[in-house]
XYZ file of C-alpha atoms in Angstrom:
212
model
C -32.769 36.647 9.522
C -32.564 36.496 13.308
C -29.429 35.699 15.266
C -31.053 32.498 16.539
C -31.800 31.377 12.985
C -28.213 32.124 11.899
C -26.871 30.118 14.829
C -29.142 27.192 13.976
C -28.063 27.348 10.334
C -24.379 27.362 11.268
C -24.918 24.437 13.651
C -26.730 22.487 10.954
C -23.891 23.146 8.521
C -21.358 21.933 11.074
C -23.342 18.729 11.610
C -23.494 18.118 7.850
C -19.734 18.606 7.536
C -19.065 16.184 10.393
C -21.359 13.596 8.825
C -19.654 14.003 5.458
C -16.277 13.554 7.099
C -17.243 10.310 8.797
C -19.252 8.886 5.907
C -16.749 9.724 3.183
C -13.563 10.006 5.177
C -13.729 7.004 7.507
C -13.344 4.296 4.922
C -12.570 4.617 1.243
C -11.644 1.979 -1.329
C -10.830 2.216 -5.019
C -10.366 -0.720 -7.407
C -9.264 -0.767 -11.026
C -7.900 -3.345 -13.486
C -5.494 -2.168 -16.192
C -3.955 -4.145 -19.038
C -0.185 -4.056 -19.623
C 2.032 -5.604 -22.277
C 3.210 -9.225 -21.748
C 4.386 -10.793 -19.568
C 2.411 -8.643 -17.125
C -1.087 -8.689 -18.652
C -4.012 -7.525 -16.528
C -3.058 -5.902 -13.218
C -5.460 -5.260 -10.349
C -4.961 -2.065 -8.337
C -6.700 -1.588 -5.007
C -6.245 1.293 -2.575
C -7.778 1.474 0.872
C -7.783 4.115 3.591
C -9.537 4.182 6.969
C -9.494 7.965 7.391
C -9.112 9.190 3.823
C -8.676 12.860 4.733
C -6.197 12.190 7.537
C -4.177 9.038 6.814
C -2.376 7.971 3.659
C -3.953 5.078 1.747
C -2.500 1.574 1.478
C -2.227 0.253 -2.072
C -2.188 -3.367 -3.226
C -1.189 -4.415 -6.733
C -1.853 -7.948 -8.014
C -0.098 -9.367 -11.078
C -0.788 -12.792 -12.610
C 1.836 -14.412 -14.829
C 1.277 -17.218 -17.333
C 4.502 -18.919 -16.221
C 6.429 -18.545 -12.938
C 9.668 -18.154 -14.908
C 8.284 -14.908 -16.386
C 9.105 -13.292 -13.061
C 12.723 -12.990 -14.211
C 11.491 -10.466 -16.782
C 10.114 -8.318 -13.954
C 12.990 -7.976 -11.506
C 16.588 -8.883 -10.728
C 16.416 -12.030 -8.598
C 20.020 -11.596 -7.477
C 18.427 -9.944 -4.454
C 17.851 -13.549 -3.317
C 21.233 -14.839 -4.496
C 21.069 -18.608 -5.071
C 18.734 -19.204 -2.147
C 15.382 -20.962 -2.556
C 12.396 -20.719 -0.175
C 12.284 -24.457 0.571
C 15.853 -24.528 1.925
C 16.281 -25.550 5.547
C 18.894 -24.034 7.843
C 20.979 -27.176 7.310
C 20.712 -26.822 3.527
C 21.872 -23.207 3.721
C 24.836 -24.008 5.977
C 25.909 -26.921 3.787
C 25.856 -24.822 0.636
C 26.744 -21.326 1.830
C 28.474 -21.832 5.174
C 27.656 -20.194 8.472
C 25.309 -17.194 8.358
C 26.419 -13.645 9.057
C 23.908 -13.447 11.875
C 21.064 -15.378 13.483
C 18.123 -13.941 15.391
C 14.748 -14.803 16.881
C 11.717 -12.611 16.258
C 8.835 -11.699 18.577
C 6.718 -14.582 17.257
C 9.227 -17.317 18.062
C 10.599 -17.597 14.543
C 14.324 -18.057 13.917
C 16.203 -16.359 11.081
C 19.637 -16.666 9.466
C 21.160 -13.780 7.509
C 23.322 -14.264 4.401
C 24.809 -11.723 1.966
C 23.706 -11.618 -1.682
C 25.002 -9.632 -4.688
C 22.326 -6.948 -4.209
C 21.789 -6.963 -0.455
C 21.042 -9.829 1.895
C 18.485 -12.524 2.610
C 16.979 -13.839 5.786
C 15.897 -17.458 5.675
C 14.008 -19.074 8.504
C 10.676 -19.930 10.070
C 7.776 -17.494 9.970
C 5.408 -18.162 12.863
C 3.228 -15.110 12.433
C -0.505 -15.386 11.894
C -2.304 -13.004 9.581
C -4.552 -10.332 11.167
C -6.855 -10.617 8.152
C -9.041 -13.411 6.884
C -6.790 -13.977 3.880
C -6.518 -17.677 3.247
C -4.072 -17.290 0.366
C -1.231 -15.334 1.907
C -1.572 -15.904 5.637
C 1.530 -17.811 6.738
C 0.714 -20.829 8.917
C 2.852 -21.421 12.028
C 6.248 -22.762 11.106
C 6.194 -21.858 7.410
C 9.630 -21.663 5.791
C 10.316 -18.157 4.534
C 12.911 -16.514 2.300
C 13.018 -12.720 2.502
C 15.297 -10.472 0.479
C 16.343 -6.942 1.388
C 18.233 -4.344 -0.620
C 19.105 -0.671 -0.363
C 19.100 -0.329 -4.150
C 16.595 1.996 -5.803
C 13.581 0.332 -7.456
C 14.841 1.203 -10.952
C 18.001 -0.805 -10.184
C 16.002 -3.900 -9.183
C 12.782 -3.753 -11.199
C 12.865 -4.301 -14.935
C 10.894 -2.088 -17.306
C 7.568 -4.028 -17.276
C 7.377 -3.872 -13.478
C 8.587 -0.270 -13.370
C 5.665 0.676 -15.603
C 3.250 -0.953 -13.147
C 4.824 0.853 -10.177
C 4.748 4.221 -11.954
C 1.100 3.704 -12.827
C 0.353 2.817 -9.203
C 2.098 5.974 -7.994
C 0.153 8.077 -10.480
C -3.165 6.515 -9.443
C -2.587 6.880 -5.697
C 0.176 9.455 -5.158
C -0.496 9.764 -1.409
C 0.103 6.072 -0.708
C 3.143 5.485 1.486
C 2.802 1.697 1.678
C 2.419 -0.512 -1.375
C 2.303 -4.286 -1.657
C 2.902 -5.955 -5.012
C 1.784 -9.584 -5.147
C 2.798 -11.694 -8.127
C 0.840 -14.899 -8.792
C 0.980 -17.680 -11.358
C -1.935 -18.539 -13.651
C -3.457 -20.787 -10.950
C -3.363 -17.959 -8.405
C -0.473 -19.423 -6.409
C 1.649 -16.704 -4.849
C 5.167 -16.461 -6.297
C 6.527 -13.242 -4.818
C 5.479 -10.411 -2.531
C 7.146 -6.997 -2.640
C 6.597 -4.398 0.086
C 7.419 -0.782 -0.740
C 7.472 2.182 1.630
C 7.771 5.808 0.523
C 8.806 4.745 -2.967
C 11.611 2.434 -1.768
C 11.783 -1.349 -1.554
C 11.306 -2.405 2.055
C 11.617 -6.150 1.540
C 10.568 -9.001 -0.731
C 9.527 -12.574 -0.059
C 9.926 -15.442 -2.527
C 7.363 -18.237 -2.156
C 8.221 -20.510 -5.096
C 11.342 -22.272 -6.329
C 12.649 -20.303 -9.321
C 15.596 -21.671 -11.305
C 18.078 -18.965 -12.265
């Protein structure tokens, strides 16, 4: 085997490795549906990464409930206190008094902060537009929004059925740093979104009126 042939062989191997990296590593998606005990039922898991070998994947989990009230079996809604997503600023002031803080975001939305038993909520106007073509969850300009935040650990907020889903998600995609849990009703209307980062709850958003 000549030196020139060895060099050509090494170059060819390098090209193959580069091609494998970009074909397999540029974009990778995994989908799986798993059945859990009621009230959870079938749960869809989807993980996506742009550079699989370099970046951590993003994981989305979709849960569909038979009744919106079943959500109280999944987590402690005291994160949201007695606030409801349809409340206006005037409604909140009338019922709860002046907010702890008000702010404007980079999109022109205004937010009022109130304490709750497990953290705090921000209620206001979300004027963001979605960067994706997602007609179900993209907030239109001026949509009322109720977001809850807590520094409690997930096992202090999530009840056992939801904890089982989260643990399964972590086992399926252990490298995922960002997870989004979307909970829908039987007609595929969004009830609640939960964003998790590095195993902690980042924030939650309640989309439907839930009596509690």
